[in-house]
Coordinates of C-alpha atoms in Angstrom, one line a residue:
X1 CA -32.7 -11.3 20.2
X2 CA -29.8 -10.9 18.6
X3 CA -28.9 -7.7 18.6
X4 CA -29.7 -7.6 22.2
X5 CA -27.0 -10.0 23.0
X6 CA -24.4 -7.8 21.0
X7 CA -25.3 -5.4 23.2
X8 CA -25.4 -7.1 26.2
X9 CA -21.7 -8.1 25.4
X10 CA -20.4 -4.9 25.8
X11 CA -22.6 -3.9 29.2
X12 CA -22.1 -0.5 29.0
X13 CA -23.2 3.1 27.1
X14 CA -20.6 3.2 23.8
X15 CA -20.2 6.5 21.9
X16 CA -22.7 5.4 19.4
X17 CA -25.7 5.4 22.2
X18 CA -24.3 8.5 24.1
X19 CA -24.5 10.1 20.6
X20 CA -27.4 9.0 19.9
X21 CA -29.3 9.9 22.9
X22 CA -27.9 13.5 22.5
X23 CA -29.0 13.4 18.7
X24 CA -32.9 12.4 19.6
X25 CA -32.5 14.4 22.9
X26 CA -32.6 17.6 21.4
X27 CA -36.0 17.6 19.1
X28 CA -37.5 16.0 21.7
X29 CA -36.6 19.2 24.1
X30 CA -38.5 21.4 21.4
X31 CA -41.5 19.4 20.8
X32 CA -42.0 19.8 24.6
X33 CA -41.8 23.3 23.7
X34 CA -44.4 22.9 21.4
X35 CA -46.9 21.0 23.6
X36 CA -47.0 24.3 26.2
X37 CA -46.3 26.8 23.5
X38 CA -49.9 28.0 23.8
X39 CA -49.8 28.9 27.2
X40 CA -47.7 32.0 25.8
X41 CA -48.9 31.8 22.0
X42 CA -52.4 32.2 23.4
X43 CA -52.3 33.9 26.4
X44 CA -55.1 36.1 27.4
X45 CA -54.3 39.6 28.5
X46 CA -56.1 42.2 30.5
X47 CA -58.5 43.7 28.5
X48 CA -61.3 46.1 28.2
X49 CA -63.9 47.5 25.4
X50 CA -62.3 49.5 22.6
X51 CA -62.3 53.5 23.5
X52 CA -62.5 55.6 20.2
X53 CA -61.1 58.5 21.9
X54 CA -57.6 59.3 22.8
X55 CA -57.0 55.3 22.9
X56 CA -54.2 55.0 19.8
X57 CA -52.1 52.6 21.5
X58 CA -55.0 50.9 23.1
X59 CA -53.8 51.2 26.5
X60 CA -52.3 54.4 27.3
X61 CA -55.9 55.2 28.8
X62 CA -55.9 56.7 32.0
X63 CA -57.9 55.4 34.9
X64 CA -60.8 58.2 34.2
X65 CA -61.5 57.3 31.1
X66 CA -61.6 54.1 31.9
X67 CA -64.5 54.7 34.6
X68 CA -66.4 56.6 32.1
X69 CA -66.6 54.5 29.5
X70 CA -66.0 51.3 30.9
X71 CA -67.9 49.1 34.2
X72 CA -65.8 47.5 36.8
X73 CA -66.4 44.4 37.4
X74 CA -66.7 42.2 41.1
X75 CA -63.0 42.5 41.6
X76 CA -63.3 46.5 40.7
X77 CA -61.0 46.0 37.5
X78 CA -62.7 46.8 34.4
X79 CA -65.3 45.0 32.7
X80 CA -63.7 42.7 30.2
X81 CA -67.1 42.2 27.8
X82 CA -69.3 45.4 28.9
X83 CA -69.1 49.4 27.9
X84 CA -71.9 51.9 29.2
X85 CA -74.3 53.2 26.3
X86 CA -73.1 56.7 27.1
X87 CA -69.9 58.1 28.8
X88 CA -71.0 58.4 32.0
X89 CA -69.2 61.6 33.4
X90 CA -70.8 62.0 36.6
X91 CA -68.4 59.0 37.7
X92 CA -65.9 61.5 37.5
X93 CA -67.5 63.3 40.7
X94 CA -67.3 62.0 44.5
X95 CA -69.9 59.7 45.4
X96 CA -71.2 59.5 41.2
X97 CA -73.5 56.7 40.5
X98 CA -73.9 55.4 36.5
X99 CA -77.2 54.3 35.0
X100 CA -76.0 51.2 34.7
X101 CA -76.6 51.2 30.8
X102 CA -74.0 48.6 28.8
X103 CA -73.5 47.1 26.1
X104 CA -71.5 44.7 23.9
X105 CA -67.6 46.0 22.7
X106 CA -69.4 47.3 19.4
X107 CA -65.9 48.7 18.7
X108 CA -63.7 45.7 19.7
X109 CA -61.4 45.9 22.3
X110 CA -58.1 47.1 23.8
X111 CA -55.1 44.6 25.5
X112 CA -52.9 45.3 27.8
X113 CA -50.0 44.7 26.0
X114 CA -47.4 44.8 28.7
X115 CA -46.6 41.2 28.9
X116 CA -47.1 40.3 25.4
X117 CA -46.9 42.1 22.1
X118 CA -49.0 39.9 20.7
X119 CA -50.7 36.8 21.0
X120 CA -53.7 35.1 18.5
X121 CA -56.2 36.3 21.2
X122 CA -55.0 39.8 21.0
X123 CA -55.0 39.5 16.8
X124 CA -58.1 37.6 16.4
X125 CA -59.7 38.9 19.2
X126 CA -60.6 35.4 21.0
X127 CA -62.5 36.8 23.7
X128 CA -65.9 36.8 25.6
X129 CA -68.2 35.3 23.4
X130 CA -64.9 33.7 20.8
X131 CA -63.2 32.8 24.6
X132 CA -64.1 29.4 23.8
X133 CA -62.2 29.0 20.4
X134 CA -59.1 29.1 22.2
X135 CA -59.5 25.7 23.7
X136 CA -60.7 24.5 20.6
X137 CA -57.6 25.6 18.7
X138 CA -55.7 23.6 21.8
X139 CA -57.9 20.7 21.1
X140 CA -57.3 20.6 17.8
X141 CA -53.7 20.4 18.1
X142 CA -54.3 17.4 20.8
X143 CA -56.6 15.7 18.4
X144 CA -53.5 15.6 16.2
X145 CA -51.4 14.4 18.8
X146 CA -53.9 11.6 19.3
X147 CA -54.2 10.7 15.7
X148 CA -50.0 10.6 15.3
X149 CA -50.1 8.3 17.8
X150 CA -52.6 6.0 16.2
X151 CA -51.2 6.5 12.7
X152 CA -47.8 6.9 13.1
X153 CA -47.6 4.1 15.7
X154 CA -48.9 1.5 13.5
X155 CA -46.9 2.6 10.3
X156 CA -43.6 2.4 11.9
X157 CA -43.8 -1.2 12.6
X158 CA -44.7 -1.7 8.8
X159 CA -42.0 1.3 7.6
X160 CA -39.5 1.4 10.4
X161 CA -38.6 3.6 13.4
X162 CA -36.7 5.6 11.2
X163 CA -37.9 6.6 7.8
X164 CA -41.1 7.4 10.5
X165 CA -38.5 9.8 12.6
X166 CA -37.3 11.6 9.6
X167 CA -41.4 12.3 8.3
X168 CA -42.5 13.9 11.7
X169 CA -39.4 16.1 12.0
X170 CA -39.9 17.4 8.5
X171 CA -43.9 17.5 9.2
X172 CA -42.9 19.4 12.6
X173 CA -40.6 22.0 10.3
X174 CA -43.1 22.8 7.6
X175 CA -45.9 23.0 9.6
X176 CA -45.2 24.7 12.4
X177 CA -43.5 27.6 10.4
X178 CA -46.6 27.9 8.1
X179 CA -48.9 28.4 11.4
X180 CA -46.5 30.9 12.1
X181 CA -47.9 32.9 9.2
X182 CA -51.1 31.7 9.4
X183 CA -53.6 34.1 8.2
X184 CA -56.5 33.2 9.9
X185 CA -57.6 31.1 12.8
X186 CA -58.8 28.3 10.9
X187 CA -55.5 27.9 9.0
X188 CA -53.6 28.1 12.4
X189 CA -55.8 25.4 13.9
X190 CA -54.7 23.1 10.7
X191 CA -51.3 23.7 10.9
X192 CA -51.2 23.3 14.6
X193 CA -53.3 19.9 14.2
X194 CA -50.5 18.5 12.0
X195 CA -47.5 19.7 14.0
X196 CA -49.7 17.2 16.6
X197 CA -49.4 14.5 14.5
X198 CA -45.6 15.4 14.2
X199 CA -45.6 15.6 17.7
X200 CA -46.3 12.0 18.2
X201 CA -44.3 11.1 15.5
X202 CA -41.1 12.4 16.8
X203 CA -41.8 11.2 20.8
X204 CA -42.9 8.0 19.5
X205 CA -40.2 6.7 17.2
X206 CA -37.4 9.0 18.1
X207 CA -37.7 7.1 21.9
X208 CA -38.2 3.5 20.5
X209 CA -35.4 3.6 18.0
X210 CA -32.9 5.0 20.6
X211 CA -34.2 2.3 23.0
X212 CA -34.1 -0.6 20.8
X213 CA -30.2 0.5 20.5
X214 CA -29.5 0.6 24.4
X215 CA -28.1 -2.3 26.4
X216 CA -30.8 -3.4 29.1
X217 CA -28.9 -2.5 31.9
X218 CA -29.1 1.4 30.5
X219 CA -32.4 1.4 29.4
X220 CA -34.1 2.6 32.5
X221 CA -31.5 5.6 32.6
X222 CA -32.3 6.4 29.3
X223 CA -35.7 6.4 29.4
X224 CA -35.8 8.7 32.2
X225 CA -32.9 11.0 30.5
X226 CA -35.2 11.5 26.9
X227 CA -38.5 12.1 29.6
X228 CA -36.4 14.4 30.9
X229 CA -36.2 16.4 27.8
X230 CA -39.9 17.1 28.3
X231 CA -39.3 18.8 31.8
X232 CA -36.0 21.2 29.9
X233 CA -38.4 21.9 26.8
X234 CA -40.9 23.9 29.6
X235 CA -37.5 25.5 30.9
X236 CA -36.3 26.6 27.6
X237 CA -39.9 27.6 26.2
X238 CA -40.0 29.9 29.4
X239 CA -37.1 31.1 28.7
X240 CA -37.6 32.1 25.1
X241 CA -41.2 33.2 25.4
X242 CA -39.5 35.4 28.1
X243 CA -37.3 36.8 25.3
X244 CA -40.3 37.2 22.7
X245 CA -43.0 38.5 23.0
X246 CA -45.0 38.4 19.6
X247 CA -46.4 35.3 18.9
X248 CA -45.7 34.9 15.5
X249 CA -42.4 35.0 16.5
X250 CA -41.9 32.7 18.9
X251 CA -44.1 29.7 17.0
X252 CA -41.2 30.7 14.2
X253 CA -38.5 30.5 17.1
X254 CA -39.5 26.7 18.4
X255 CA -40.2 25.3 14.7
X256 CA -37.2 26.2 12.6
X257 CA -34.8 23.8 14.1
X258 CA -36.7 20.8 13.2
X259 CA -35.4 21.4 10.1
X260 CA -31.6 20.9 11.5
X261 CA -33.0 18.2 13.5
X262 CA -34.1 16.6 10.1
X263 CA -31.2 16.9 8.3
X264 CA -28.5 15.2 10.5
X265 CA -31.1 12.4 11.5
X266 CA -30.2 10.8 8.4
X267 CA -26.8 9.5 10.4
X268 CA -29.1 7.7 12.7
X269 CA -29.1 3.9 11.4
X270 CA -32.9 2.0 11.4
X271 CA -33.2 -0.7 14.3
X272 CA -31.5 -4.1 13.7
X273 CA -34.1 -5.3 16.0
X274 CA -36.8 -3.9 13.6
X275 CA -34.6 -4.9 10.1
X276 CA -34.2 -8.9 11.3
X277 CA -38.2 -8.6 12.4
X278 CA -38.5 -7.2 8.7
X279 CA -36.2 -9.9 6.6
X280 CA -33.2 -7.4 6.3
X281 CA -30.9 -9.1 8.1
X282 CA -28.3 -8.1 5.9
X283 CA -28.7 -4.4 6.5
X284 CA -29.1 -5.4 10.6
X285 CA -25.8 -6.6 10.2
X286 CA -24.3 -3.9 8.2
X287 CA -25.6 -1.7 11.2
X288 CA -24.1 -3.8 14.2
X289 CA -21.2 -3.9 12.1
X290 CA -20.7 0.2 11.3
X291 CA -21.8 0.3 14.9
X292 CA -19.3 -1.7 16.6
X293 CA -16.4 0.1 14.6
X294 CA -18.1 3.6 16.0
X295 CA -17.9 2.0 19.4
X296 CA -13.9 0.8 18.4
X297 CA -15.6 -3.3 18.9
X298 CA -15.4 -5.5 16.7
X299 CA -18.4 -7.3 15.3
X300 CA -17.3 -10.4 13.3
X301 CA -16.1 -13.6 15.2
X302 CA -18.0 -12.6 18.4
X303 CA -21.1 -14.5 17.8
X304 CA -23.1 -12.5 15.2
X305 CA -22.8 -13.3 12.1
X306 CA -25.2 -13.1 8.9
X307 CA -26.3 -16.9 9.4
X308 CA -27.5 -15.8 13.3
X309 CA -29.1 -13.1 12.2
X310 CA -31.3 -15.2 9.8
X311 CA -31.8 -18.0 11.9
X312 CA -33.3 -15.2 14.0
X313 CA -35.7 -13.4 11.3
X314 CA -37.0 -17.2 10.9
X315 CA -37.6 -17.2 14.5
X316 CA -39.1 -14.2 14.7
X317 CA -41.9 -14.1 12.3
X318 CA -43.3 -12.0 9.9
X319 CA -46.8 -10.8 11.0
X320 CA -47.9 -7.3 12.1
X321 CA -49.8 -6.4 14.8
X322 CA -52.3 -4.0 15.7
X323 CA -53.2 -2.7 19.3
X324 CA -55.9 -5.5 19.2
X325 CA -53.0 -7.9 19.8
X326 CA -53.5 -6.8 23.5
X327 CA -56.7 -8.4 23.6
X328 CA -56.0 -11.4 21.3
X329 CA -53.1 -13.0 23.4
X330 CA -54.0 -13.4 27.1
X331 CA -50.8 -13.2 28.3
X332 CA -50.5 -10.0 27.3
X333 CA -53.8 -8.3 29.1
X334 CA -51.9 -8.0 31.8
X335 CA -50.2 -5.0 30.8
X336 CA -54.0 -3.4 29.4
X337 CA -53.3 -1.2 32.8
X338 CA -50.6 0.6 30.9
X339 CA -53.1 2.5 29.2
X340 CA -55.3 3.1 31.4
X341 CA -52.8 4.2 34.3
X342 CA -51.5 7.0 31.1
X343 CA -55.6 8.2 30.3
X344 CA -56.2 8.9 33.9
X345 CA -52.2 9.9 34.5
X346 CA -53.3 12.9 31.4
X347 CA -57.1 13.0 32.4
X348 CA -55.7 14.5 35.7
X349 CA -52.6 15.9 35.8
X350 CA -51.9 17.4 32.4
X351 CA -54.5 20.4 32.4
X352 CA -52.9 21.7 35.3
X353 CA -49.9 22.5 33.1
X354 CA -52.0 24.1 30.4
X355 CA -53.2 26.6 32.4
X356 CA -50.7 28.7 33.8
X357 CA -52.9 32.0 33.9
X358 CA -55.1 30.3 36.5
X359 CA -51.8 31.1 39.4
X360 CA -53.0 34.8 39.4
X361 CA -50.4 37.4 40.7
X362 CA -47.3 35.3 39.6
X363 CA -45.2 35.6 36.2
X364 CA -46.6 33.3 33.7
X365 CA -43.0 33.0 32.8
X366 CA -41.9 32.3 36.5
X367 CA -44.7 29.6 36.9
X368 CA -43.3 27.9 34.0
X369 CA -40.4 27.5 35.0
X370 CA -41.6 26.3 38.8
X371 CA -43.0 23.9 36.9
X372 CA -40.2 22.1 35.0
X373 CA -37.9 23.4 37.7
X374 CA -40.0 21.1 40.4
X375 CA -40.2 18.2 37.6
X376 CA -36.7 17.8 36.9
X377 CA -35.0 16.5 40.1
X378 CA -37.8 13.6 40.5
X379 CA -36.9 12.8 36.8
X380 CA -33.3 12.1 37.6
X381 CA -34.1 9.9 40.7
X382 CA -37.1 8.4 39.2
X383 CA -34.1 6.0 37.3
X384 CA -31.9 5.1 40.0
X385 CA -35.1 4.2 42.2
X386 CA -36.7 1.9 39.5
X387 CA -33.4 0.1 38.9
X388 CA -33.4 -0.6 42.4
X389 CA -37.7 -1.2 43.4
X390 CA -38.7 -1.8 39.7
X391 CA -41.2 -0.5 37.1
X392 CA -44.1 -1.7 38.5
X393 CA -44.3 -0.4 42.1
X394 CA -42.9 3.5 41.3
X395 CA -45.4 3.7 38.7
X396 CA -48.3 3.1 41.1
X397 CA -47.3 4.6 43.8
X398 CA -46.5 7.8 41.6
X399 CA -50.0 7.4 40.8
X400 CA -51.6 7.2 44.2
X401 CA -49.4 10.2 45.1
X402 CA -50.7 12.5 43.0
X403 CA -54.4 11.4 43.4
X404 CA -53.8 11.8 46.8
X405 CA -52.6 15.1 46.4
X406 CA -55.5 16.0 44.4
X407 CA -58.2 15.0 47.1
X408 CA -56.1 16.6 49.4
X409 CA -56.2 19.6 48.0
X410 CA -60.3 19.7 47.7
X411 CA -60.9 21.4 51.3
X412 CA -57.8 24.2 50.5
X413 CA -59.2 27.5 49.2
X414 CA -57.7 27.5 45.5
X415 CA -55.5 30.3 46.0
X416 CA -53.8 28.2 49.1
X417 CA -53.6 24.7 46.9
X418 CA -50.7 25.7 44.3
X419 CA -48.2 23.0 46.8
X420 CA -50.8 20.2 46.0
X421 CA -51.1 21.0 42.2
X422 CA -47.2 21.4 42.1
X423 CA -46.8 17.2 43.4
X424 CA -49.3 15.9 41.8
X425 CA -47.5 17.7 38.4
X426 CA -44.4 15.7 40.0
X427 CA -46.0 12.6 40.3
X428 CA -47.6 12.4 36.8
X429 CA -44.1 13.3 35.4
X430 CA -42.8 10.0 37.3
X431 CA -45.7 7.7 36.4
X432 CA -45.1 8.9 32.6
X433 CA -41.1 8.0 32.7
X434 CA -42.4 4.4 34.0
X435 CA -44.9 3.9 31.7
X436 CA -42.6 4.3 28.9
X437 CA -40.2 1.8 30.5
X438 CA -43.0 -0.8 29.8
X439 CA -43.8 0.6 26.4
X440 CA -40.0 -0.6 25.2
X441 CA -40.3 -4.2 26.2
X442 CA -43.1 -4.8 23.6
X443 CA -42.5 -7.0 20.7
X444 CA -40.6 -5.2 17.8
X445 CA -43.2 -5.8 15.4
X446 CA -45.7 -4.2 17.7
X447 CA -43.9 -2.1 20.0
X448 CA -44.6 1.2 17.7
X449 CA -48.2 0.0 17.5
X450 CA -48.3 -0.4 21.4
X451 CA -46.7 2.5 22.0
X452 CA -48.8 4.9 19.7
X453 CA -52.0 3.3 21.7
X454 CA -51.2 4.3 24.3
X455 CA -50.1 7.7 24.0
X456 CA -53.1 7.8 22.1
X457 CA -54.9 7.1 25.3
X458 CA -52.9 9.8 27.2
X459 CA -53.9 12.4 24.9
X460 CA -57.5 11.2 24.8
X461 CA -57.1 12.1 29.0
X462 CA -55.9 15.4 27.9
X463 CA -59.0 16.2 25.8
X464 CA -61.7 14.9 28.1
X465 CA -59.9 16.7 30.7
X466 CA -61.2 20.6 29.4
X467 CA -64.7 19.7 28.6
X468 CA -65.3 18.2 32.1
X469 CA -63.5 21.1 33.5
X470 CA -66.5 23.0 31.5
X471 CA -68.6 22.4 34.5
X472 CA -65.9 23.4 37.2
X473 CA -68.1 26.4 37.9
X474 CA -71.2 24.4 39.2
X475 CA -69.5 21.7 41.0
X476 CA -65.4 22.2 41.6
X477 CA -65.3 20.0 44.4
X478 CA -67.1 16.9 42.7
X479 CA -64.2 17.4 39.7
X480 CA -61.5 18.1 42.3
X481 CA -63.2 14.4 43.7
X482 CA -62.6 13.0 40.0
X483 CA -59.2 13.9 39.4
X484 CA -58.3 12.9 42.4
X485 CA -59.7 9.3 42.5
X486 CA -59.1 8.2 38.8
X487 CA -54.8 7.9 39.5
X488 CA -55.8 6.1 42.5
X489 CA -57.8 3.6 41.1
X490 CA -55.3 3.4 38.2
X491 CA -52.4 2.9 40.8
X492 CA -54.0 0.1 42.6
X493 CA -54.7 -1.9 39.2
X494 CA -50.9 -0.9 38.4
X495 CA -49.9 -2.9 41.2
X496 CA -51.1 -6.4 39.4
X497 CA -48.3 -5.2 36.5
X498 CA -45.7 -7.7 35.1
X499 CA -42.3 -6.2 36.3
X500 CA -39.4 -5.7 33.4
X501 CA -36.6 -5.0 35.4
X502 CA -33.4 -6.2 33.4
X503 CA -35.9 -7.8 30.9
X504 CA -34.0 -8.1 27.6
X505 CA -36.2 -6.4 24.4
X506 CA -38.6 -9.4 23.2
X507 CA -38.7 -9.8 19.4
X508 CA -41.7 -12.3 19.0
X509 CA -45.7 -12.4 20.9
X510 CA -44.3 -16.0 21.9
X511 CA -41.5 -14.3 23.8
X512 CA -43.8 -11.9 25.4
X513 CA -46.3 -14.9 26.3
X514 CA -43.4 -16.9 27.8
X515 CA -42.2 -13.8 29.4
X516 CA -46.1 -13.1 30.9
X517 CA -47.0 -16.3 32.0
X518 CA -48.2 -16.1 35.5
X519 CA -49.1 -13.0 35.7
X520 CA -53.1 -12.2 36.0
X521 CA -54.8 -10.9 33.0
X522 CA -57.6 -8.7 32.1
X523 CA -60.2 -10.5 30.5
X524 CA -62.0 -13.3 30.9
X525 CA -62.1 -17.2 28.9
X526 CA -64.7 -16.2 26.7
X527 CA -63.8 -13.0 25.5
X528 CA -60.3 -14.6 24.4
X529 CA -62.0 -17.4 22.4
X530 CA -63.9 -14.7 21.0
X531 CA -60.7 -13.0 19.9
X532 CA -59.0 -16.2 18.7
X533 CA -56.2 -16.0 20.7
X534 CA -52.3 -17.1 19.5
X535 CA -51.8 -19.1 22.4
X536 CA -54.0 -21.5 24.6
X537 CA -54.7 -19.6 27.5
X538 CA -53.6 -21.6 30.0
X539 CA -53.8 -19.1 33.0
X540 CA -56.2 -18.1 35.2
X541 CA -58.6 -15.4 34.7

């Protein structure tokens, strides 16, 4: 741990890390962006079957028209997938009844284009019967998400937090502007599947390499500063889908920084913790050293020198891990609750923030920015109160908040329940800023491979989320029930967590065992022989 106790020395935030966290701060703002861009990119506006007279603009149409060529529906707006057979004119009298003749939008149809210019709904026409392809095409993009995290996880411990950073950025550039020229749907929903993977890429590594360069004492803070990021990118995408409208412009707006993002993360040195994992010690020390004379310290003399740092490679080891290391060493099972609190943290929370449109008679725009508006002062405290209570007990109580909130909310008529949906948003946002303070203190040689399993477990909540809310129709209570119970459960098993409150960054699975021991695990005797655990398990299951 080396490293670790260079900057432990110091105990306090140098230039280099206040730099740094503003340097990774920033694309991390605009990949929030991108995880919410299709609540504008893909918004559904009012529409109505094609008229072929007088409609030029498709919706300078005047309401008579409208009633003679087009049904009303329940709500006595117009019918959004229906036209009568013939113009019914008689509706045009008091008291004039229609045959009640429709059919299908033969013609296509016309948008209300008052809100947006343009959206891929409006240009591929992504409605009644194409309505679903619209969550597919945000599926997609989480299905990317979910592989990032699997792939890019695991290659970063073998390739390093940094040469991984610099990929997704580019990745994030060059794709998301080509899907902002995309020609077609199917070459938007490729192009938005790979800014996914980017999307993982740049959370994943841009967080653990910043970390890994943070006294412990700070680490908490700066956790909860980068998850803030997440909460300003849904301020700033509000903000600039506000200013435009058309969507090809605005997936242009939110990609072409990655490419300045790209370029100047070439200053940002690789981990030392990573490089004397790695058998670079030489370049970890070259690092410290250009480091320290950022941070106007000096290196040599104080305890670090290339001889330490070896001495700690040979300590270290030299094998990689994969996420079945969790279940190998039975010390660490008892952190397997870490995924599973960020599955049912995504499961329930996160489609509440993907669909905007469902707050009916507020600006989209305005609800997005309640929403990281509400988020961001909970962020901010969320630090000071887990330096103080620790990890372990804000992350399940954040957790049984919001579930609470949830089955709260199931006798509230829907149009009364926006409060509850607004703290249980709050609360998810907390239990995620934890959950990353438990991701850091993985070994380094498996921290990225931790760390992509489970956001790779979040984002598998986010997809099962839409395709059980398929049935919310026949049984909304029952998946009001659901959402609401999973971050319970999930916060009550949180409670048997290992607390990491000023725990330094472990380098070695023998660290973490020594570290864990004591603490309850997961799985039983049997399975662990099975597994051929590192260590004899010597606690109780």
């Amino acid at each position: 741990m080396a490293p670790d106790v260079q900057l432990e020395k110091e105990q306090r935030m140098g230039f280099f890390q206040t730099i740094l966290v503003a340097l990774v701060f920033l694309p991390l703002l605009m990949v929030a962006s991108h995880n919410f861009l299709q609540n504008f990119t893909a918004a559904v506006p009012r529409h109505w079957c094609y008229i072929p007279v007088g409609d030029n603009a498709t919706t300078e149409v005047t309401g008579d028209q409208l009633k003679i060529y087009v049904p009303m529906d329940g709500n006595q707006e117009p019918d959004r997938c229906l036209r009568f057979s013939t113009p019914q004119w008689q509706l045009l009298a008091p008291n004039g009844t229609s045959t009640n003749a429709t059919e299908p939008c033969l013609d296509g149809w016309a948008y209300d284009r008052s809100v947006f210019n343009s959206t891929i709904i409006t240009e591929w026409n992504l409605v009644c019967g194409q309505r679903t392809l619209k969550d597919f095409a945000q599926s997609i993009y989480m299905v990317g998400v979910l592989l990032g995290a699997l792939v890019l996880g695991g290659l970063a411990d073998r390739l390093g937090r940094r040469a991984l950073l610099l990929w997704s950025l580019l990745q994030m550039g060059v794709m998301g502007t080509s899907a902002a020229f995309a020609p077609n749907l199917a070459a938007y929903c490729a192009f938005r599947f790979f800014s996914g993977m980017s999307t993982a890429g740049v959370i994943l590594n841009g967080t653990s390499l910043t970390l890994e360069w943070i006294p412990s004492q700070f680490r908490a803070m700066v956790s909860t500063i980068l998850s803030c990021s997440l909460t300003l990118g849904q301020l700033f995408l509000a903000g600039l889908a506000y200013a435009i409208r058309d969507w090809r412009q605005l997936q242009l707006a939110s990609s072409v920084p990655f490419f300045l993002f790209f370029l100047y993360s070439w200053w940002i040195p690789e981990s030392a913790h990573w490089l004397i994992v790695n058998h670079r010690p030489e370049k970890a020390l070259r690092n410290l050293r250009w480091v320290a004379q950022i941070n106007g310290e000096k290196l040599e003399g104080e305890g670090i020198s290339l001889e330490t740092l070896k001495q700690e490679e040979e300590s270290s080891g030299t094998s990689q891990h994969s996420a079945l290391e969790l279940f190998r060493t039975p010390p660490l099972t008892s952190v397997l609750p870490v995924p599973s609190n960020r599955f049912s943290n995504s499961f329930s929370f996160f489609h509440l923030a993907l669909d905007l449109q469902r707050f009916e008679g507020i600006s989209i725009f305005l609800v997005q920015l309640i929403f990281g508006a509400v988020d961001m002062p909970f962020r901010m405290v969320v630090a000071v109160i887990a330096n103080r209570l620790g990890r372990r007990l804000m992350q399940a109580a954040c957790l049984v908040l919001g579930g609470l909130f949830i089955l709260a909310s199931v006798p509230v008529p829907q149009g009364e329940s926006r409060a509850f949906g607004q703290v249980s948003i709050v609360a998810a946002s907390v239990c995620g800023a934890c959950c990353y303070c438990y991701l850091s203190q993985r070994t380094v040689s498996g921290r990225q491979t931790g760390t992509g399993f489970v956001t790779m477990m979040a984002r598998l909540g986010s997809m099962v989320a839409p395709v059980v809310l398929v049935a919310r129709q026949q049984f909304p209570f029952l998946l009001l029930v659901i959402f609401g119970v999973a971050p319970v459960v999930s916060g009550i098993v949180a409670g048997f967590l290992p607390e990491m409150h000023n725990v330094p960054l472990l380098d070695t699975i023998e660290e973490v065992e020594n570290r864990l021991l004591g603490f309850p695990a997961f799985l039983p005797v049997a399975f662990c022989t099975f597994c051929k655990c590192t260590k004899k398990c010597t606690q109780p299951h």
